[in-house]
Amino acid sequence: MSDKVLLSIRDLQVSYGGIEAVKGISFDVREGEIVTLIGANGAGKSSTLRSIVGLVKPRGGSIVFDGEDITGADTTGIVKKGVTLVPEGRRIFPDLTVLENLKIGAYMRRDSLQEDIDWVYSLFPRLKERSWQAGGTLSGGEQQMLAVGRALMSRPKLLMMDEPSLGLAPIIVRDIFSIITEIRKRGVTILLIEQNANMALQTADMGYVLETGRITISGTGDELLSNEAVKAAYLGT
Amino acid sequence: MQLAVSTLLSGISAGGQYALIAIGYTLVYGILRLINFAHGDVFMVAGLVVIYMTASMPLYVALPLMVVFIVVLGFCIERAAYKPLRSAPRMSVMISAIGVSFLIQNFATYYTGGLARFYPEIPFLYDSVTIAGATTRWVTIVTPFLVVALVLLLLLLINKTKIGLAMRAAAKDFETCQLMGIKINSVISFTFVIGSALAAIGSILYFTNYPSIMPQSGALPGLRAFVAAVFGGIGSIPGAVVGAFIIGICENIVKVNPTYSIFSDAVTFIILIVVLGVKPTGLFGEKVTDKV
């Protein structure tokens, strides 16, 4: 882990049709870290990720990635700089085969993909078995693996994940989180948002609690796990 | 026998020509969920352009140049009339398409004075040939082979190339495509380019058979091709082709009896309605899952 700040968010504000979803949040993601934003439905987590990757234009504030201001830039440009998002609900392409889904993740690259395909297959051996199957025929857990694999194919510096555990069986959630740690070992920085706060905080170096568009608590993963307010509201212990 | 052969031949030939237009409808619908009403008029322009070009240059220059011109026209129509409405409701885009259709027809009337113009006779395609006692033009024989070749090429492009991969993905989910770094607007433009090129090639075959061109000449073949695309299951390329051949053949069977030939289009539509009643998404239609 280095001290280099890869992503720096300052006073970010996002609104949808007059409703303020994010009301001026600031946080940093350092290179090699796993950072998590936790919070309830509608706290502004997805809006934050979507504005970082340019799918929604922020109303105010700044987003600096790798020393460059990317506030309000278009999505393809941001993705090209090395940011990728595993979207909520996985959004794999149902008609494309598993292999095609992986290849499309590397759409901007012109070099050989074999090494990365092999790596993704080694992370998720299930995908290899099903490489010729249409993405839509996979189970929910397999689709999540495919969505993560697809995102990795672009060789991102920053991998963002929107609720990777949503709708998955606990055992699969554990798999996904152990693979997140595995991916970090490769030097990929990870920003993930979760309602499953327990798993997320156990895995993360830094955590932020988002409540109705504002960051209310922040600290290392362990600090938040033992924080009384977090325990009461998000861990159910 | 002779009648059966000639009916079948002209049916297959007309069908092939509709198929080349129908692919343009189905490709654009597949990616934008838009019925591009201007497509038939672009087809008509392809005919007119050849007439005007051959006044000052030989055919072998005019025809390729015409295809280029039509491709540019298709590209410009998308950029000017559809792209600004990307996030507008689908109905607005459709109205824009109807507007473009009128605009093109009006321009054509302005340039032709509303009079019929005659398509040049293309050597070889226009020449007569006799098969099993039925006399026809070479274009009739060439059309189905050319269509099959072009469709195979197109399927290869869509299934085996990177841009084809992007087209298939864009047909499902624009937003996720952007997350993959795909420039959606380039993919859409490319789709219009292919559709226009095929319509341009189709126009050469069609107007060799029906050489008189009026500003409204694109409307009817365009409408039949659109019906063919719906019939086959809009969004599906093989569907559009099969649908177009069925419609071309049906139409020519009805035309055999001169008393009823005037009803050929109505009969075609009745068949369409019956088929859609049984199979609402068309012959090869995708399941009705709306875009998420």
JSON list of C-alpha atoms in Angstrom, two decimals, chain B residues 48-197:
[
{"chain": "B", "resi": 48, "resn": "LEU", "atom": "CA", "xyz": [-32.62, 9.43, -58.24]},
{"chain": "B", "resi": 49, "resn": "VAL", "atom": "CA", "xyz": [-28.95, 9.97, -57.56]},
{"chain": "B", "resi": 50, "resn": "VAL", "atom": "CA", "xyz": [-28.01, 7.36, -60.17]},
{"chain": "B", "resi": 51, "resn": "ILE", "atom": "CA", "xyz": [-30.25, 9.07, -62.73]},
{"chain": "B", "resi": 52, "resn": "TYR", "atom": "CA", "xyz": [-28.64, 12.46, -62.13]},
{"chain": "B", "resi": 53, "resn": "MET", "atom": "CA", "xyz": [-25.12, 11.09, -61.91]},
{"chain": "B", "resi": 54, "resn": "THR", "atom": "CA", "xyz": [-25.28, 9.10, -65.14]},
{"chain": "B", "resi": 55, "resn": "ALA", "atom": "CA", "xyz": [-25.98, 12.35, -66.98]},
{"chain": "B", "resi": 56, "resn": "SER", "atom": "CA", "xyz": [-22.37, 13.31, -66.43]},
{"chain": "B", "resi": 57, "resn": "MET", "atom": "CA", "xyz": [-20.45, 10.11, -65.72]},
{"chain": "B", "resi": 58, "resn": "PRO", "atom": "CA", "xyz": [-20.36, 6.45, -66.74]},
{"chain": "B", "resi": 59, "resn": "LEU", "atom": "CA", "xyz": [-22.37, 3.88, -64.76]},
{"chain": "B", "resi": 60, "resn": "TYR", "atom": "CA", "xyz": [-19.36, 2.09, -63.31]},
{"chain": "B", "resi": 61, "resn": "VAL", "atom": "CA", "xyz": [-18.38, 5.34, -61.60]},
{"chain": "B", "resi": 62, "resn": "ALA", "atom": "CA", "xyz": [-21.91, 6.46, -60.75]},
{"chain": "B", "resi": 63, "resn": "LEU", "atom": "CA", "xyz": [-23.02, 3.29, -58.96]},
{"chain": "B", "resi": 64, "resn": "PRO", "atom": "CA", "xyz": [-20.17, 3.07, -56.40]},
{"chain": "B", "resi": 65, "resn": "LEU", "atom": "CA", "xyz": [-20.32, 6.83, -55.90]},
{"chain": "B", "resi": 66, "resn": "MET", "atom": "CA", "xyz": [-24.06, 6.59, -55.29]},
{"chain": "B", "resi": 67, "resn": "VAL", "atom": "CA", "xyz": [-23.51, 3.95, -52.58]},
{"chain": "B", "resi": 68, "resn": "VAL", "atom": "CA", "xyz": [-21.02, 6.28, -50.87]},
{"chain": "B", "resi": 69, "resn": "PHE", "atom": "CA", "xyz": [-23.43, 9.20, -51.14]},
{"chain": "B", "resi": 70, "resn": "ILE", "atom": "CA", "xyz": [-26.29, 7.19, -49.63]},
{"chain": "B", "resi": 71, "resn": "VAL", "atom": "CA", "xyz": [-24.10, 6.00, -46.78]},
{"chain": "B", "resi": 72, "resn": "VAL", "atom": "CA", "xyz": [-23.19, 9.60, -46.01]},
{"chain": "B", "resi": 73, "resn": "LEU", "atom": "CA", "xyz": [-26.86, 10.57, -46.23]},
{"chain": "B", "resi": 74, "resn": "GLY", "atom": "CA", "xyz": [-27.87, 7.84, -43.76]},
{"chain": "B", "resi": 75, "resn": "PHE", "atom": "CA", "xyz": [-25.10, 8.91, -41.39]},
{"chain": "B", "resi": 76, "resn": "CYS", "atom": "CA", "xyz": [-26.12, 12.58, -41.57]},
{"chain": "B", "resi": 77, "resn": "ILE", "atom": "CA", "xyz": [-29.81, 11.82, -41.01]},
{"chain": "B", "resi": 78, "resn": "GLU", "atom": "CA", "xyz": [-28.97, 9.96, -37.81]},
{"chain": "B", "resi": 79, "resn": "ARG", "atom": "CA", "xyz": [-26.65, 12.70, -36.54]},
{"chain": "B", "resi": 80, "resn": "ALA", "atom": "CA", "xyz": [-29.04, 15.54, -37.38]},
{"chain": "B", "resi": 81, "resn": "ALA", "atom": "CA", "xyz": [-32.47, 14.10, -36.66]},
{"chain": "B", "resi": 82, "resn": "TYR", "atom": "CA", "xyz": [-32.09, 11.24, -34.17]},
{"chain": "B", "resi": 83, "resn": "LYS", "atom": "CA", "xyz": [-28.94, 11.82, -32.11]},
{"chain": "B", "resi": 84, "resn": "PRO", "atom": "CA", "xyz": [-30.15, 15.08, -30.51]},
{"chain": "B", "resi": 85, "resn": "LEU", "atom": "CA", "xyz": [-33.22, 13.15, -29.32]},
{"chain": "B", "resi": 86, "resn": "ARG", "atom": "CA", "xyz": [-31.30, 10.28, -27.75]},
{"chain": "B", "resi": 87, "resn": "SER", "atom": "CA", "xyz": [-32.85, 10.72, -24.32]},
{"chain": "B", "resi": 88, "resn": "ALA", "atom": "CA", "xyz": [-36.24, 11.93, -25.59]},
{"chain": "B", "resi": 89, "resn": "PRO", "atom": "CA", "xyz": [-39.29, 9.64, -25.53]},
{"chain": "B", "resi": 90, "resn": "ARG", "atom": "CA", "xyz": [-39.41, 7.16, -28.39]},
{"chain": "B", "resi": 91, "resn": "MET", "atom": "CA", "xyz": [-42.48, 8.82, -29.86]},
{"chain": "B", "resi": 92, "resn": "SER", "atom": "CA", "xyz": [-40.53, 12.07, -30.45]},
{"chain": "B", "resi": 93, "resn": "VAL", "atom": "CA", "xyz": [-37.83, 10.25, -32.35]},
{"chain": "B", "resi": 94, "resn": "MET", "atom": "CA", "xyz": [-40.48, 8.57, -34.47]},
{"chain": "B", "resi": 95, "resn": "ILE", "atom": "CA", "xyz": [-42.05, 11.94, -35.31]},
{"chain": "B", "resi": 96, "resn": "SER", "atom": "CA", "xyz": [-38.59, 13.17, -36.25]},
{"chain": "B", "resi": 97, "resn": "ALA", "atom": "CA", "xyz": [-38.24, 10.17, -38.59]},
{"chain": "B", "resi": 98, "resn": "ILE", "atom": "CA", "xyz": [-41.57, 10.98, -40.25]},
{"chain": "B", "resi": 99, "resn": "GLY", "atom": "CA", "xyz": [-40.40, 14.57, -40.63]},
{"chain": "B", "resi": 100, "resn": "VAL", "atom": "CA", "xyz": [-37.19, 13.47, -42.33]},
{"chain": "B", "resi": 101, "resn": "SER", "atom": "CA", "xyz": [-39.24, 11.26, -44.63]},
{"chain": "B", "resi": 102, "resn": "PHE", "atom": "CA", "xyz": [-41.35, 14.24, -45.76]},
{"chain": "B", "resi": 103, "resn": "LEU", "atom": "CA", "xyz": [-38.31, 16.45, -46.06]},
{"chain": "B", "resi": 104, "resn": "ILE", "atom": "CA", "xyz": [-36.62, 13.99, -48.42]},
{"chain": "B", "resi": 105, "resn": "GLN", "atom": "CA", "xyz": [-39.77, 13.57, -50.51]},
{"chain": "B", "resi": 106, "resn": "ASN", "atom": "CA", "xyz": [-40.19, 17.32, -50.76]},
{"chain": "B", "resi": 107, "resn": "PHE", "atom": "CA", "xyz": [-36.60, 17.77, -51.84]},
{"chain": "B", "resi": 108, "resn": "ALA", "atom": "CA", "xyz": [-37.11, 15.06, -54.45]},
{"chain": "B", "resi": 109, "resn": "THR", "atom": "CA", "xyz": [-40.20, 16.83, -55.76]},
{"chain": "B", "resi": 110, "resn": "TYR", "atom": "CA", "xyz": [-38.26, 20.08, -55.87]},
{"chain": "B", "resi": 111, "resn": "TYR", "atom": "CA", "xyz": [-35.49, 18.56, -57.96]},
{"chain": "B", "resi": 112, "resn": "THR", "atom": "CA", "xyz": [-37.59, 16.40, -60.27]},
{"chain": "B", "resi": 113, "resn": "GLY", "atom": "CA", "xyz": [-40.51, 18.78, -60.60]},
{"chain": "B", "resi": 114, "resn": "GLY", "atom": "CA", "xyz": [-42.66, 15.86, -59.43]},
{"chain": "B", "resi": 115, "resn": "LEU", "atom": "CA", "xyz": [-42.27, 14.10, -62.75]},
{"chain": "B", "resi": 116, "resn": "ALA", "atom": "CA", "xyz": [-41.30, 10.48, -63.15]},
{"chain": "B", "resi": 117, "resn": "ARG", "atom": "CA", "xyz": [-37.63, 9.99, -64.02]},
{"chain": "B", "resi": 118, "resn": "PHE", "atom": "CA", "xyz": [-36.30, 6.86, -65.67]},
{"chain": "B", "resi": 119, "resn": "TYR", "atom": "CA", "xyz": [-33.60, 4.68, -64.28]},
{"chain": "B", "resi": 120, "resn": "PRO", "atom": "CA", "xyz": [-30.75, 3.92, -66.66]},
{"chain": "B", "resi": 121, "resn": "GLU", "atom": "CA", "xyz": [-30.58, 0.44, -68.17]},
{"chain": "B", "resi": 122, "resn": "ILE", "atom": "CA", "xyz": [-27.73, -1.32, -66.46]},
{"chain": "B", "resi": 123, "resn": "PRO", "atom": "CA", "xyz": [-25.94, -3.68, -68.85]},
{"chain": "B", "resi": 124, "resn": "PHE", "atom": "CA", "xyz": [-26.16, -7.37, -67.94]},
{"chain": "B", "resi": 125, "resn": "LEU", "atom": "CA", "xyz": [-28.69, -6.83, -65.10]},
{"chain": "B", "resi": 126, "resn": "TYR", "atom": "CA", "xyz": [-31.21, -5.44, -67.60]},
{"chain": "B", "resi": 127, "resn": "ASP", "atom": "CA", "xyz": [-30.58, -8.12, -70.25]},
{"chain": "B", "resi": 128, "resn": "SER", "atom": "CA", "xyz": [-33.17, -10.81, -70.79]},
{"chain": "B", "resi": 129, "resn": "VAL", "atom": "CA", "xyz": [-32.71, -14.46, -70.00]},
{"chain": "B", "resi": 130, "resn": "THR", "atom": "CA", "xyz": [-35.01, -17.45, -70.46]},
{"chain": "B", "resi": 131, "resn": "ILE", "atom": "CA", "xyz": [-35.38, -20.09, -67.78]},
{"chain": "B", "resi": 132, "resn": "ALA", "atom": "CA", "xyz": [-37.70, -23.09, -68.16]},
{"chain": "B", "resi": 133, "resn": "GLY", "atom": "CA", "xyz": [-39.62, -21.20, -70.81]},
{"chain": "B", "resi": 134, "resn": "ALA", "atom": "CA", "xyz": [-40.08, -18.10, -68.63]},
{"chain": "B", "resi": 135, "resn": "THR", "atom": "CA", "xyz": [-38.42, -14.93, -69.85]},
{"chain": "B", "resi": 136, "resn": "THR", "atom": "CA", "xyz": [-37.01, -12.56, -67.27]},
{"chain": "B", "resi": 137, "resn": "ARG", "atom": "CA", "xyz": [-34.11, -10.19, -66.70]},
{"chain": "B", "resi": 138, "resn": "TRP", "atom": "CA", "xyz": [-30.75, -11.19, -65.27]},
{"chain": "B", "resi": 139, "resn": "VAL", "atom": "CA", "xyz": [-31.46, -9.03, -62.22]},
{"chain": "B", "resi": 140, "resn": "THR", "atom": "CA", "xyz": [-34.08, -11.57, -61.20]},
{"chain": "B", "resi": 141, "resn": "ILE", "atom": "CA", "xyz": [-31.51, -14.33, -61.18]},
{"chain": "B", "resi": 142, "resn": "VAL", "atom": "CA", "xyz": [-28.76, -12.26, -59.57]},
{"chain": "B", "resi": 143, "resn": "THR", "atom": "CA", "xyz": [-30.86, -10.82, -56.72]},
{"chain": "B", "resi": 144, "resn": "PRO", "atom": "CA", "xyz": [-31.31, -13.89, -54.48]},
{"chain": "B", "resi": 145, "resn": "PHE", "atom": "CA", "xyz": [-27.64, -14.87, -54.75]},
{"chain": "B", "resi": 146, "resn": "LEU", "atom": "CA", "xyz": [-26.45, -11.36, -54.04]},
{"chain": "B", "resi": 147, "resn": "VAL", "atom": "CA", "xyz": [-28.84, -11.07, -51.09]},
{"chain": "B", "resi": 148, "resn": "VAL", "atom": "CA", "xyz": [-27.69, -14.35, -49.58]},
{"chain": "B", "resi": 149, "resn": "ALA", "atom": "CA", "xyz": [-24.05, -13.35, -50.02]},
{"chain": "B", "resi": 150, "resn": "LEU", "atom": "CA", "xyz": [-24.58, -9.94, -48.42]},
{"chain": "B", "resi": 151, "resn": "VAL", "atom": "CA", "xyz": [-26.56, -11.40, -45.52]},
{"chain": "B", "resi": 152, "resn": "LEU", "atom": "CA", "xyz": [-23.85, -13.98, -44.81]},
{"chain": "B", "resi": 153, "resn": "LEU", "atom": "CA", "xyz": [-21.27, -11.20, -44.86]},
{"chain": "B", "resi": 154, "resn": "LEU", "atom": "CA", "xyz": [-23.39, -9.14, -42.48]},
{"chain": "B", "resi": 155, "resn": "LEU", "atom": "CA", "xyz": [-23.89, -12.05, -40.08]},
{"chain": "B", "resi": 156, "resn": "LEU", "atom": "CA", "xyz": [-20.15, -12.64, -40.13]},
{"chain": "B", "resi": 157, "resn": "LEU", "atom": "CA", "xyz": [-19.58, -8.99, -39.30]},
{"chain": "B", "resi": 158, "resn": "ILE", "atom": "CA", "xyz": [-22.07, -9.06, -36.45]},
{"chain": "B", "resi": 159, "resn": "ASN", "atom": "CA", "xyz": [-20.98, -12.34, -34.93]},
{"chain": "B", "resi": 160, "resn": "LYS", "atom": "CA", "xyz": [-17.23, -12.32, -35.48]},
{"chain": "B", "resi": 161, "resn": "THR", "atom": "CA", "xyz": [-15.96, -8.75, -35.28]},
{"chain": "B", "resi": 162, "resn": "LYS", "atom": "CA", "xyz": [-15.43, -6.33, -32.43]},
{"chain": "B", "resi": 163, "resn": "ILE", "atom": "CA", "xyz": [-17.85, -3.74, -33.79]},
{"chain": "B", "resi": 164, "resn": "GLY", "atom": "CA", "xyz": [-20.39, -6.56, -34.27]},
{"chain": "B", "resi": 165, "resn": "LEU", "atom": "CA", "xyz": [-19.94, -7.49, -30.62]},
{"chain": "B", "resi": 166, "resn": "ALA", "atom": "CA", "xyz": [-20.57, -3.88, -29.66]},
{"chain": "B", "resi": 167, "resn": "MET", "atom": "CA", "xyz": [-23.70, -3.79, -31.84]},
{"chain": "B", "resi": 168, "resn": "ARG", "atom": "CA", "xyz": [-25.13, -6.88, -30.17]},
{"chain": "B", "resi": 169, "resn": "ALA", "atom": "CA", "xyz": [-24.34, -5.49, -26.74]},
{"chain": "B", "resi": 170, "resn": "ALA", "atom": "CA", "xyz": [-25.75, -2.05, -27.55]},
{"chain": "B", "resi": 171, "resn": "ALA", "atom": "CA", "xyz": [-29.00, -3.67, -28.64]},
{"chain": "B", "resi": 172, "resn": "LYS", "atom": "CA", "xyz": [-29.45, -4.69, -24.99]},
{"chain": "B", "resi": 173, "resn": "ASP", "atom": "CA", "xyz": [-27.98, -2.06, -22.74]},
{"chain": "B", "resi": 174, "resn": "PHE", "atom": "CA", "xyz": [-26.52, 1.35, -23.67]},
{"chain": "B", "resi": 175, "resn": "GLU", "atom": "CA", "xyz": [-25.38, 2.25, -20.19]},
{"chain": "B", "resi": 176, "resn": "THR", "atom": "CA", "xyz": [-23.37, -0.88, -19.57]},
{"chain": "B", "resi": 177, "resn": "CYS", "atom": "CA", "xyz": [-21.85, -0.52, -23.04]},
{"chain": "B", "resi": 178, "resn": "GLN", "atom": "CA", "xyz": [-20.55, 2.89, -22.00]},
{"chain": "B", "resi": 179, "resn": "LEU", "atom": "CA", "xyz": [-19.04, 1.31, -18.91]},
{"chain": "B", "resi": 180, "resn": "MET", "atom": "CA", "xyz": [-17.14, -1.01, -21.26]},
{"chain": "B", "resi": 181, "resn": "GLY", "atom": "CA", "xyz": [-15.72, 2.08, -22.98]},
{"chain": "B", "resi": 182, "resn": "ILE", "atom": "CA", "xyz": [-17.88, 1.61, -26.08]},
{"chain": "B", "resi": 183, "resn": "LYS", "atom": "CA", "xyz": [-18.74, 4.85, -27.88]},
{"chain": "B", "resi": 184, "resn": "ILE", "atom": "CA", "xyz": [-22.46, 4.30, -28.33]},
{"chain": "B", "resi": 185, "resn": "ASN", "atom": "CA", "xyz": [-22.85, 7.02, -30.96]},
{"chain": "B", "resi": 186, "resn": "SER", "atom": "CA", "xyz": [-20.22, 5.42, -33.17]},
{"chain": "B", "resi": 187, "resn": "VAL", "atom": "CA", "xyz": [-21.99, 2.08, -32.94]},
{"chain": "B", "resi": 188, "resn": "ILE", "atom": "CA", "xyz": [-25.32, 3.68, -33.87]},
{"chain": "B", "resi": 189, "resn": "SER", "atom": "CA", "xyz": [-23.76, 5.57, -36.79]},
{"chain": "B", "resi": 190, "resn": "PHE", "atom": "CA", "xyz": [-22.18, 2.37, -38.00]},
{"chain": "B", "resi": 191, "resn": "THR", "atom": "CA", "xyz": [-25.58, 0.68, -37.92]},
{"chain": "B", "resi": 192, "resn": "PHE", "atom": "CA", "xyz": [-27.05, 3.42, -40.11]},
{"chain": "B", "resi": 193, "resn": "VAL", "atom": "CA", "xyz": [-24.10, 3.14, -42.47]},
{"chain": "B", "resi": 194, "resn": "ILE", "atom": "CA", "xyz": [-24.69, -0.57, -43.00]},
{"chain": "B", "resi": 195, "resn": "GLY", "atom": "CA", "xyz": [-28.44, -0.17, -43.39]},
{"chain": "B", "resi": 196, "resn": "SER", "atom": "CA", "xyz": [-28.01, 2.63, -45.93]},
{"chain": "B", "resi": 197, "resn": "ALA", "atom": "CA", "xyz": [-25.38, 0.73, -47.91]}
]
